[in-house]
PDB file of C-alpha atoms in Angstrom:
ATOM      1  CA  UNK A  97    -113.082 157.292 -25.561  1.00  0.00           C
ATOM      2  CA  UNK A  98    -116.417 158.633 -27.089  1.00  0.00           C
ATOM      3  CA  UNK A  99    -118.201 158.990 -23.731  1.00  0.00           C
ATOM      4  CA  UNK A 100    -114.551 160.832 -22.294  1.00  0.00           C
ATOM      5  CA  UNK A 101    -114.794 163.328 -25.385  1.00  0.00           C
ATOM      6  CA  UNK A 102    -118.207 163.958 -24.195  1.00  0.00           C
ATOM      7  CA  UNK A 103    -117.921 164.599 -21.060  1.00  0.00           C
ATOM      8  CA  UNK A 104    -115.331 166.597 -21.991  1.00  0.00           C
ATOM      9  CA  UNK A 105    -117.165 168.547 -24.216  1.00  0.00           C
ATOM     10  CA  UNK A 106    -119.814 169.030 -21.121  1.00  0.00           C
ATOM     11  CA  UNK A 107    -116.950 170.141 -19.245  1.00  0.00           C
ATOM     12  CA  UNK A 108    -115.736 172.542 -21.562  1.00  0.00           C
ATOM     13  CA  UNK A 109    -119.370 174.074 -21.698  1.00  0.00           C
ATOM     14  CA  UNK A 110    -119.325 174.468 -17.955  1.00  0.00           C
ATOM     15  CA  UNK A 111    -116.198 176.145 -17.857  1.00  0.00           C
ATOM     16  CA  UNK A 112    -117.024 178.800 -20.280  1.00  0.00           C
ATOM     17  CA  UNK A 113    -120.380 179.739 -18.381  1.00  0.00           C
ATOM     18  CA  UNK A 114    -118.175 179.883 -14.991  1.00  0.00           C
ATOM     19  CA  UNK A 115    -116.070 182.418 -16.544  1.00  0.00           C
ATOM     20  CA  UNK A 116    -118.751 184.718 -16.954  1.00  0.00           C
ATOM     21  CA  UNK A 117    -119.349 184.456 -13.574  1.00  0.00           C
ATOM     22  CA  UNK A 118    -116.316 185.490 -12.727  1.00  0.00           C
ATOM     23  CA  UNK A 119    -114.579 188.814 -11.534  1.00  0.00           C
ATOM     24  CA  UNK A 120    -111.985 189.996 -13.304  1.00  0.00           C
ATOM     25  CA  UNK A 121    -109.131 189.080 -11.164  1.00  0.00           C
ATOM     26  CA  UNK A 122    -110.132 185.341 -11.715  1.00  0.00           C
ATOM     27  CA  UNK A 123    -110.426 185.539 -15.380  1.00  0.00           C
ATOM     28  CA  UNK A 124    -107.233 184.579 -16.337  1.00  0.00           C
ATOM     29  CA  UNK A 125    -107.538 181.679 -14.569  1.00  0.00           C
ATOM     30  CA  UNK A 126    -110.374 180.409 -15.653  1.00  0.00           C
ATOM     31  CA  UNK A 127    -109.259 181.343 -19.222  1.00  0.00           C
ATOM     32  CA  UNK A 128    -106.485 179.113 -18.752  1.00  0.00           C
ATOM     33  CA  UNK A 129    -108.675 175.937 -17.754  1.00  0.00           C
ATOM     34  CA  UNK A 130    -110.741 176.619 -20.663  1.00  0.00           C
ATOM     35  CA  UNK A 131    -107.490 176.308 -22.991  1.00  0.00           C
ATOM     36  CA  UNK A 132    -106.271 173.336 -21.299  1.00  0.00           C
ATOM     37  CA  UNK A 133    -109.408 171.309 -21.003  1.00  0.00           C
ATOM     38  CA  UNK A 134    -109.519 172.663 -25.294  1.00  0.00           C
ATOM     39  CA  UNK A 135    -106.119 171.432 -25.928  1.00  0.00           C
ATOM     40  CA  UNK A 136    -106.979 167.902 -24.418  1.00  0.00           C
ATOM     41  CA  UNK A 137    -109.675 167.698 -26.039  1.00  0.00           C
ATOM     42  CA  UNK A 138    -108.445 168.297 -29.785  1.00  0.00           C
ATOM     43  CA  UNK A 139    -105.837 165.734 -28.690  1.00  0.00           C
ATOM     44  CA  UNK A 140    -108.664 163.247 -27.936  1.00  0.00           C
ATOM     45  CA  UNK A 141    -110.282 163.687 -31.378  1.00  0.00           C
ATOM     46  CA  UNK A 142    -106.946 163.209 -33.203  1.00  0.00           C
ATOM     47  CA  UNK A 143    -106.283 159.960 -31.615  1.00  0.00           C
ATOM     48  CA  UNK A 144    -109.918 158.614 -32.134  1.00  0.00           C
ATOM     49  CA  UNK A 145    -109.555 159.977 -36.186  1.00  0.00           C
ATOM     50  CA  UNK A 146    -105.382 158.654 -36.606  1.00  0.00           C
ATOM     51  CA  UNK A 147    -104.848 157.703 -39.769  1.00  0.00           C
ATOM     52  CA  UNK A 148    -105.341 154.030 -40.821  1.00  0.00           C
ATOM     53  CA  UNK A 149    -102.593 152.235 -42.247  1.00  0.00           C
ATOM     54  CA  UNK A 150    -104.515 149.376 -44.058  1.00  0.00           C
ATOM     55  CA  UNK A 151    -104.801 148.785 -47.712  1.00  0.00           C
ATOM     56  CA  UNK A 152    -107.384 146.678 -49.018  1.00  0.00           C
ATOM     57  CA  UNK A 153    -106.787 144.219 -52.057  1.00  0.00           C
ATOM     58  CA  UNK A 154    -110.071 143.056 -53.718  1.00  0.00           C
ATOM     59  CA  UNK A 155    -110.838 142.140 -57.091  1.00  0.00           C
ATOM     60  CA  UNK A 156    -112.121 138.767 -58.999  1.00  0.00           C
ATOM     61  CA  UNK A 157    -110.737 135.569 -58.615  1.00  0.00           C
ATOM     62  CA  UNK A 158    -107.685 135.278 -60.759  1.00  0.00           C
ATOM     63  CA  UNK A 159    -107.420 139.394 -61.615  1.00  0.00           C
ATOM     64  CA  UNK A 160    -103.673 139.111 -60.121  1.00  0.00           C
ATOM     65  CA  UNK A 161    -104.643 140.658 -56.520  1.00  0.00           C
ATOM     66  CA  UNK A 162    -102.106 137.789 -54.705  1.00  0.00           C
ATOM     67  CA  UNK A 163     -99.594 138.442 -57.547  1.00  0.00           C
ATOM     68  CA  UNK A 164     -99.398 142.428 -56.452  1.00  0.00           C
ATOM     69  CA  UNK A 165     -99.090 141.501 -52.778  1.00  0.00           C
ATOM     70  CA  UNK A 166     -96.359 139.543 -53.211  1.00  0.00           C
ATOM     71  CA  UNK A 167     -94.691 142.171 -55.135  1.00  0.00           C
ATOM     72  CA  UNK A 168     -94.932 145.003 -53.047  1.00  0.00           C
ATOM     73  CA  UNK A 169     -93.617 142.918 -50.076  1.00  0.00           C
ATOM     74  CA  UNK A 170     -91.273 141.123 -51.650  1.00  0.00           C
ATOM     75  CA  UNK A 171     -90.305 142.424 -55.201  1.00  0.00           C
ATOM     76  CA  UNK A 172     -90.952 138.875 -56.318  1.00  0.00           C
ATOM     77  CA  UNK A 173     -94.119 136.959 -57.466  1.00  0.00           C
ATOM     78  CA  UNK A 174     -95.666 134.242 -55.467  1.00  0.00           C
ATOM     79  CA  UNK A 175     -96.073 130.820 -57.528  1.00  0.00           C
ATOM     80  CA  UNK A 176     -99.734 129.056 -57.304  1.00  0.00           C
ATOM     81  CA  UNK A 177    -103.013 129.932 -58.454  1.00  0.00           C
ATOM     82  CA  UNK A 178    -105.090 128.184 -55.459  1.00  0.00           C
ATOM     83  CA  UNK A 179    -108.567 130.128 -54.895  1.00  0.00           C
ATOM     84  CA  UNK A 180    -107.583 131.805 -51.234  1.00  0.00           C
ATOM     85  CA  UNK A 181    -110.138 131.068 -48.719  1.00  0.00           C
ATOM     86  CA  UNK A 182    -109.062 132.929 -46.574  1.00  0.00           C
ATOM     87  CA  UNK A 183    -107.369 136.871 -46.482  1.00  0.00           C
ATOM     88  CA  UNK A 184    -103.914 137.052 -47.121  1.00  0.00           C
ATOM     89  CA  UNK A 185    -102.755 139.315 -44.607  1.00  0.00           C
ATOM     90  CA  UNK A 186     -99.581 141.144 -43.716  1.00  0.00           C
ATOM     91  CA  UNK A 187     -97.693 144.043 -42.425  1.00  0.00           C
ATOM     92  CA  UNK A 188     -94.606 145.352 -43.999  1.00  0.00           C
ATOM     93  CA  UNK A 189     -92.240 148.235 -45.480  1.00  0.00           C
ATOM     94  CA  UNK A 190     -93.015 148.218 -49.156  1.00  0.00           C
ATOM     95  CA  UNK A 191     -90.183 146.739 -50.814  1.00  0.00           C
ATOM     96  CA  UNK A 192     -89.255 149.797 -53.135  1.00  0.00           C
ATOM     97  CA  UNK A 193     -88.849 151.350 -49.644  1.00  0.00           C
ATOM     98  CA  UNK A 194     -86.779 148.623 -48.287  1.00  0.00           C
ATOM     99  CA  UNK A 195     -83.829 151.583 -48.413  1.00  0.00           C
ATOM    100  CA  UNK A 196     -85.521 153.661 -46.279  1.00  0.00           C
ATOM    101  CA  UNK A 197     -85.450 151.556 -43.021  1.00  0.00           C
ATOM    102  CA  UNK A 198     -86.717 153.780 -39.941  1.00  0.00           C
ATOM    103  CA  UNK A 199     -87.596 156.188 -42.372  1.00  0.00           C
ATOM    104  CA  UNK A 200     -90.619 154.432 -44.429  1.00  0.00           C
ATOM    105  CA  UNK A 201     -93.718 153.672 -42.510  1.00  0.00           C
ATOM    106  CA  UNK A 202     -95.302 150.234 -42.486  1.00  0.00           C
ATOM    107  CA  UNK A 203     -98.372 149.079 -44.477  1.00  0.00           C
ATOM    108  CA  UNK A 204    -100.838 146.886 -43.363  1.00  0.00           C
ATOM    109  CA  UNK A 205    -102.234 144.909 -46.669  1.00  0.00           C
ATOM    110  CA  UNK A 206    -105.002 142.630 -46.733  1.00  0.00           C
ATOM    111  CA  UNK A 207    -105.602 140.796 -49.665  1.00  0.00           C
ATOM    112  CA  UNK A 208    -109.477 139.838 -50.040  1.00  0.00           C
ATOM    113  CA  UNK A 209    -110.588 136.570 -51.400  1.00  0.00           C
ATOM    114  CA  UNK A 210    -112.492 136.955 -54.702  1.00  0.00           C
ATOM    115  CA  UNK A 211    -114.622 134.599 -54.728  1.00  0.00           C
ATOM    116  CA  UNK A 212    -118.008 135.670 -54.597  1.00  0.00           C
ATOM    117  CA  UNK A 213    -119.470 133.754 -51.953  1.00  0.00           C
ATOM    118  CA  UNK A 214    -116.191 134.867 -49.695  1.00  0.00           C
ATOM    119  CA  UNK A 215    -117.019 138.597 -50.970  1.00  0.00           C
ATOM    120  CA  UNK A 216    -118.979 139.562 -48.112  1.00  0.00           C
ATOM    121  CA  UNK A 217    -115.464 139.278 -45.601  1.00  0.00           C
ATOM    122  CA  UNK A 218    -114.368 142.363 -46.895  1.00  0.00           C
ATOM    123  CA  UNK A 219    -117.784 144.085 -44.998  1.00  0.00           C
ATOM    124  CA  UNK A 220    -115.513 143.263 -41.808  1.00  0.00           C
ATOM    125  CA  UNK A 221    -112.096 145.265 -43.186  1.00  0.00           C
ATOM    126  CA  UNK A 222    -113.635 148.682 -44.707  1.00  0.00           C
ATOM    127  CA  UNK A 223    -114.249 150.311 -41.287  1.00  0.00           C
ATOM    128  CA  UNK A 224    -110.341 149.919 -40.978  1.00  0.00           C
ATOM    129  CA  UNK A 225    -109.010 151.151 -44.805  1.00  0.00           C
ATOM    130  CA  UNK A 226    -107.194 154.036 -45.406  1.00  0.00           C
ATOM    131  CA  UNK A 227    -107.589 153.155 -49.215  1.00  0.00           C
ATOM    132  CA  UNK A 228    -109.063 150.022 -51.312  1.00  0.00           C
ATOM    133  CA  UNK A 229    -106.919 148.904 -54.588  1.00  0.00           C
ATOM    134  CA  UNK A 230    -109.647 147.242 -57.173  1.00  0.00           C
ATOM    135  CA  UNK A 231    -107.408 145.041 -59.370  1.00  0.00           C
ATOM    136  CA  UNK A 232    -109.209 143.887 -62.677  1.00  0.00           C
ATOM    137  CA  UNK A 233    -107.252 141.582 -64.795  1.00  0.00           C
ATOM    138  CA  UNK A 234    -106.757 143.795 -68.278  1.00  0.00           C
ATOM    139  CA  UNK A 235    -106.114 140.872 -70.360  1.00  0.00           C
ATOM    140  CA  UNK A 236    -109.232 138.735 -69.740  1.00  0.00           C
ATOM    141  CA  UNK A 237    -111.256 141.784 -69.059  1.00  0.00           C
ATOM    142  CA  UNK A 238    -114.072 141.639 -71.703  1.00  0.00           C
ATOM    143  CA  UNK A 239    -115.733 138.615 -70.328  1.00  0.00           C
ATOM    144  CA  UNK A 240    -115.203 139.801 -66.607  1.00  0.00           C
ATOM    145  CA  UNK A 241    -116.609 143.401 -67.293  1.00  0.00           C
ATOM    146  CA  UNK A 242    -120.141 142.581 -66.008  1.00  0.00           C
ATOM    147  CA  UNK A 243    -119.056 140.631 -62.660  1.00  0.00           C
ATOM    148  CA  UNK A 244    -116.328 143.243 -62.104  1.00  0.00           C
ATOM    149  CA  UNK A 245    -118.568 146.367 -62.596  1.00  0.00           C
ATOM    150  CA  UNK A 246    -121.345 144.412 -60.172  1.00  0.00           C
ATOM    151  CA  UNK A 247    -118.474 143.820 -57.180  1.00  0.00           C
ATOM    152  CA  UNK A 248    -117.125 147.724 -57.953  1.00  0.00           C
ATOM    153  CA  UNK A 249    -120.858 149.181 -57.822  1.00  0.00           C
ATOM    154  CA  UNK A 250    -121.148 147.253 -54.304  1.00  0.00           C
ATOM    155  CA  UNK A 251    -118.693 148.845 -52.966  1.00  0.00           C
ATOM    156  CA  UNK A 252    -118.893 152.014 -53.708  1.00  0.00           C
ATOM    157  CA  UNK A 253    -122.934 152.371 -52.670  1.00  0.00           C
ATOM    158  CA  UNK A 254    -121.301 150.832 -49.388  1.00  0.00           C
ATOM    159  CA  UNK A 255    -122.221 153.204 -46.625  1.00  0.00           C
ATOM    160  CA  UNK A 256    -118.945 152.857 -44.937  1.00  0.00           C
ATOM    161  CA  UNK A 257    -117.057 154.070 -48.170  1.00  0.00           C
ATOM    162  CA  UNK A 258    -119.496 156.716 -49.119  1.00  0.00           C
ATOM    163  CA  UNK A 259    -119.190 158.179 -45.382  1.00  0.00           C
ATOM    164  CA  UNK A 260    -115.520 157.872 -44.683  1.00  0.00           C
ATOM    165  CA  UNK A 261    -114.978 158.650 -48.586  1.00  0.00           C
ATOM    166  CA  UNK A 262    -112.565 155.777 -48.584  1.00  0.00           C
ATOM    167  CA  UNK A 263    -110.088 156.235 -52.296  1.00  0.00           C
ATOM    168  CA  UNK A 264    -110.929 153.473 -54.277  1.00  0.00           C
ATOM    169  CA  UNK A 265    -107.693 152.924 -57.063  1.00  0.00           C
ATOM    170  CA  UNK A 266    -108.529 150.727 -59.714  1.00  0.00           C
ATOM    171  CA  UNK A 267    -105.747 148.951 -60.703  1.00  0.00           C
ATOM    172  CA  UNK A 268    -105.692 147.179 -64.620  1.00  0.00           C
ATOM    173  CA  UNK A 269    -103.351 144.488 -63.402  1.00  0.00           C
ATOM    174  CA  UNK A 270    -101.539 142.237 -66.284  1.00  0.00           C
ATOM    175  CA  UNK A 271    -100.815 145.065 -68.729  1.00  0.00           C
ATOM    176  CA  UNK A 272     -97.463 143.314 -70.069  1.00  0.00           C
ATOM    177  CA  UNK A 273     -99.546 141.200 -71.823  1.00  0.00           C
ATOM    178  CA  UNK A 274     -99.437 142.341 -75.880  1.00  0.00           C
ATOM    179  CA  UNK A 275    -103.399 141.397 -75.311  1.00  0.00           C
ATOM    180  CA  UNK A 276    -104.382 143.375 -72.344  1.00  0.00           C
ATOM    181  CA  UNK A 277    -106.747 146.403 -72.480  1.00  0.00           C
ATOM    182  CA  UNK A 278    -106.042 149.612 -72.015  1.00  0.00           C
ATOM    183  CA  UNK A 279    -106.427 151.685 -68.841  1.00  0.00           C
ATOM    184  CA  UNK A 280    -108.608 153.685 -70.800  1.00  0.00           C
ATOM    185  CA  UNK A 281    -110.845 151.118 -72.353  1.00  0.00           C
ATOM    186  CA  UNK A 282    -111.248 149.681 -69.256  1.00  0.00           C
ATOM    187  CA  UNK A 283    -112.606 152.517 -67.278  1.00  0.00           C
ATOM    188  CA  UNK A 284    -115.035 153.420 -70.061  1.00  0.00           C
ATOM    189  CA  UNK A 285    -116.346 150.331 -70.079  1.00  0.00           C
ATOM    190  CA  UNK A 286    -116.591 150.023 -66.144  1.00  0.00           C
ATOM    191  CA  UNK A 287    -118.320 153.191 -66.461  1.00  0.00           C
ATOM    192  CA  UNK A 288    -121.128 151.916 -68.986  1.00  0.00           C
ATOM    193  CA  UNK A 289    -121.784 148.761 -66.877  1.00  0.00           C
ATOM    194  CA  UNK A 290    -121.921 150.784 -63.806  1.00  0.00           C
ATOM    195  CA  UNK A 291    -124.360 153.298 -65.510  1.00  0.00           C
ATOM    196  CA  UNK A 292    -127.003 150.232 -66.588  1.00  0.00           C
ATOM    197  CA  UNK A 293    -126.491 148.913 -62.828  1.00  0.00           C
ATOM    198  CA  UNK A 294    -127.647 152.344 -61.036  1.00  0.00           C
ATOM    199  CA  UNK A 295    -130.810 152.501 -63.331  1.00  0.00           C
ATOM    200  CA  UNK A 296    -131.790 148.861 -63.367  1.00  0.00           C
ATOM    201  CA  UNK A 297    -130.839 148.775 -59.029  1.00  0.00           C
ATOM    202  CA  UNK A 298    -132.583 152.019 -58.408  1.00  0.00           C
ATOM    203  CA  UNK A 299    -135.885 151.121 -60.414  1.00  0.00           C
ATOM    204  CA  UNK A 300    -135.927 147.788 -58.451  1.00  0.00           C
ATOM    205  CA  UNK A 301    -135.434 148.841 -55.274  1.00  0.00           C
ATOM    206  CA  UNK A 302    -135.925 152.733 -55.154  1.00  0.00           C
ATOM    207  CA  UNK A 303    -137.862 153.064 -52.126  1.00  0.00           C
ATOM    208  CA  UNK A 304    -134.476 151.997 -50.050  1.00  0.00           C
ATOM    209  CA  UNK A 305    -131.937 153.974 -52.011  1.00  0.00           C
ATOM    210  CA  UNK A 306    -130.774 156.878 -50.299  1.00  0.00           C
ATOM    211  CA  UNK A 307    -129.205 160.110 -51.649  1.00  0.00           C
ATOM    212  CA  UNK A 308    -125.918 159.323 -50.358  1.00  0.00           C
ATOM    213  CA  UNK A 309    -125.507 155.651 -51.546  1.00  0.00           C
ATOM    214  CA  UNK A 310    -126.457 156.330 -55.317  1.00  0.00           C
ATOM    215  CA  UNK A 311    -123.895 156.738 -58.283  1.00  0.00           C
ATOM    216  CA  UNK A 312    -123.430 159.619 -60.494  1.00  0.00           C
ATOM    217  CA  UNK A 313    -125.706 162.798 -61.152  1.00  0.00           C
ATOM    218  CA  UNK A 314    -129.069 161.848 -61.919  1.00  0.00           C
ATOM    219  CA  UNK A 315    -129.910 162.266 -65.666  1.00  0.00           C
ATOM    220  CA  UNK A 316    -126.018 162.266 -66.580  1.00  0.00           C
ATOM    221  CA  UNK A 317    -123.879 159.365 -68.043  1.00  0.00           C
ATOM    222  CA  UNK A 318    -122.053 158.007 -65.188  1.00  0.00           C
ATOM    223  CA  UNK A 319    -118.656 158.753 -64.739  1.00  0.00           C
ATOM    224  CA  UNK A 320    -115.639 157.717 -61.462  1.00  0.00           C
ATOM    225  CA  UNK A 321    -115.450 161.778 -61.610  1.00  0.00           C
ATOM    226  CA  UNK A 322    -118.941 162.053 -60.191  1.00  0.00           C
ATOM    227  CA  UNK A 323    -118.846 159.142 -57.097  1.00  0.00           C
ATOM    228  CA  UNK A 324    -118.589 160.631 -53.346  1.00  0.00           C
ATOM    229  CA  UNK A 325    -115.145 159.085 -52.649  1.00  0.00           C
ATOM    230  CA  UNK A 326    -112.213 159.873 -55.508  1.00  0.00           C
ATOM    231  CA  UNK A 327    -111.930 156.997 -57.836  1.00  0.00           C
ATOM    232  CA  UNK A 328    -108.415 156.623 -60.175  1.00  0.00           C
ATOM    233  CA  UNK A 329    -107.487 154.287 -62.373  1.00  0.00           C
ATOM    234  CA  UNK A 330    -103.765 152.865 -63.426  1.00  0.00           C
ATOM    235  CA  UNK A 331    -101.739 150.338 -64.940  1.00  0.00           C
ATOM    236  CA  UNK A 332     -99.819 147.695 -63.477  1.00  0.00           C
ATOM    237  CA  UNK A 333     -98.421 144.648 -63.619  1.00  0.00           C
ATOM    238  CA  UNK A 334     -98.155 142.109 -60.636  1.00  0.00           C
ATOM    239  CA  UNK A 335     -96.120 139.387 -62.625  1.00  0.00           C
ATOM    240  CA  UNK A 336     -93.036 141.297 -63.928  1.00  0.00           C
ATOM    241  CA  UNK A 337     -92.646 143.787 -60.574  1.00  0.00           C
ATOM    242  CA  UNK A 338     -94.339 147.004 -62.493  1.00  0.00           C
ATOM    243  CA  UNK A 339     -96.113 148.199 -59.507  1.00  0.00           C
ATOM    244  CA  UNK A 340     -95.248 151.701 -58.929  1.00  0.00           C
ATOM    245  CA  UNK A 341     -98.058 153.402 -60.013  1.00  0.00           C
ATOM    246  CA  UNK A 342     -99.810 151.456 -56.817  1.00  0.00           C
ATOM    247  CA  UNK A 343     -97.559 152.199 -54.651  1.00  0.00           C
ATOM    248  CA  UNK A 344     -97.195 155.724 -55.180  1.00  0.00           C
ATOM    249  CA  UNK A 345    -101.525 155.766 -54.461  1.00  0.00           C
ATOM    250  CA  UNK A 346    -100.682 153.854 -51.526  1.00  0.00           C
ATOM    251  CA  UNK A 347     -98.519 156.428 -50.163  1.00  0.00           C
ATOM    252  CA  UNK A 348    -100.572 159.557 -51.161  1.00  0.00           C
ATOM    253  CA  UNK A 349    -102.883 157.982 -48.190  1.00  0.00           C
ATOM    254  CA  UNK A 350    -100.685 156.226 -46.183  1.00  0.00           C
ATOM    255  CA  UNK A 351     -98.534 159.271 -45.368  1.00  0.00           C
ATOM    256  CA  UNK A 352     -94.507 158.681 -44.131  1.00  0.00           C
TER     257      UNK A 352
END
């Protein structure tokens, strides 16, 4: 398809110098060819740039990710606490939408395994996301806040997700739990973590950071408000079915 648009694009260039070779009684023609050929291509570029329709679910081991796939399938929770080895992967009408049958476009979820050695799989999904949910369990969150910040900061110096500004929703999974952080706790301290990884990172290895993979404004606290791609944060809770503050991201970027 690339080399077609470009020869297209070739084409079109021809065209247009044609035309001013042309008499007058030809230029209508020759106008008309140009519009056509235009029209084709535009067509072209919006098939090579359609929409994705592929979440991404990554997160530490045990933050709940399996838990919220489950639920926005099924409505119910999936038993069993097994480390996955491999992604769990599915296409489906969320199940709040299970109403809306012919109405409610399919998503096409794939939940990432958290371990960290099993990390680097997700390198093979991101070219395909139309978003990425980060789900951080909000209950055991303290001790996690250093691994969790690490895995976020990786992806979003990714080059993938800086160029295709892929919206990254973090998701503070658990919150039903009378000991569970809050949403804003948890991004402040995500933040601070995140802010001690871009200095220590960039004075390490500075001479192969580039302007568009670093973090932040330089000399400013870090902050979600300042990365490339839009970051959010929300609540949820993958156990007892409260999951609509996902979905509702989900389908600000997976369109009906």
């Amino acid at each position: 398809m690339e080399q077609w648009i470009h020869q297209l694009e070739l084409g079109i260039h021809e065209v247009r110098q044609w035309i001013h070779q042309q008499p007058g009684g030809q230029l209508s023609v020759a106008l008309v060819v140009l519009l056509l050929t235009s029209i084709f291509l535009f067509l072209l570029r919006a098939l090579r740039y359609k929409k994705s329709n592929t979440v991404l679910l990554v997160g530490l081991s045990g933050s709940g990710k399996t838990s919220l796939f489950y639920q926005l399938r099924d409505g119910t929770t999936h038993q069993g606490t097994v480390t996955s080895m491999e992604p769990n992967e599915g296409t489906f009408i969320m199940h709040s939408e299970s109403a809306k049958k012919g109405k409610a476009k399919p998503i096409h979820v794939i939940d990432i395994p958290g371990h960290s050695r099993l990390r680097p799989m997700l390198d093979n999904f991101l070219a395909l996301a139309a978003c990425l949910v980060f789900v951080v369990d909000a209950v055991d969150f303290l001790p996690n806040c250093r691994a969790a910040a690490e895995y976020l900061y990786d992806i979003l110096t990714k080059a993938v997700v800086v160029k295709r500004r892929i919206p990254v929703h973090i998701v503070c999974n658990k919150t039903d739990k009378v000991t569970a952080h809050s949403k804003d706790f948890i991004r402040k301290q995500l933040e601070k973590e995140i802010d001690k990884l871009r200095v220590s990172r960039t004075a390490i290895s500075e001479a192969d950071v580039t302007n568009d993979l670093t973090l932040g404004i330089s000399g400013e606290p870090f902050a979600f408000s300042q990365c490339h791609n839009k970051v959010t944060v929300a609540e949820a809770s993958g156990l007892t079915g409260d999951v609509s503050q996902v979905e509702q991201f989900i389908r600000e970027h997976v369109r009906l």
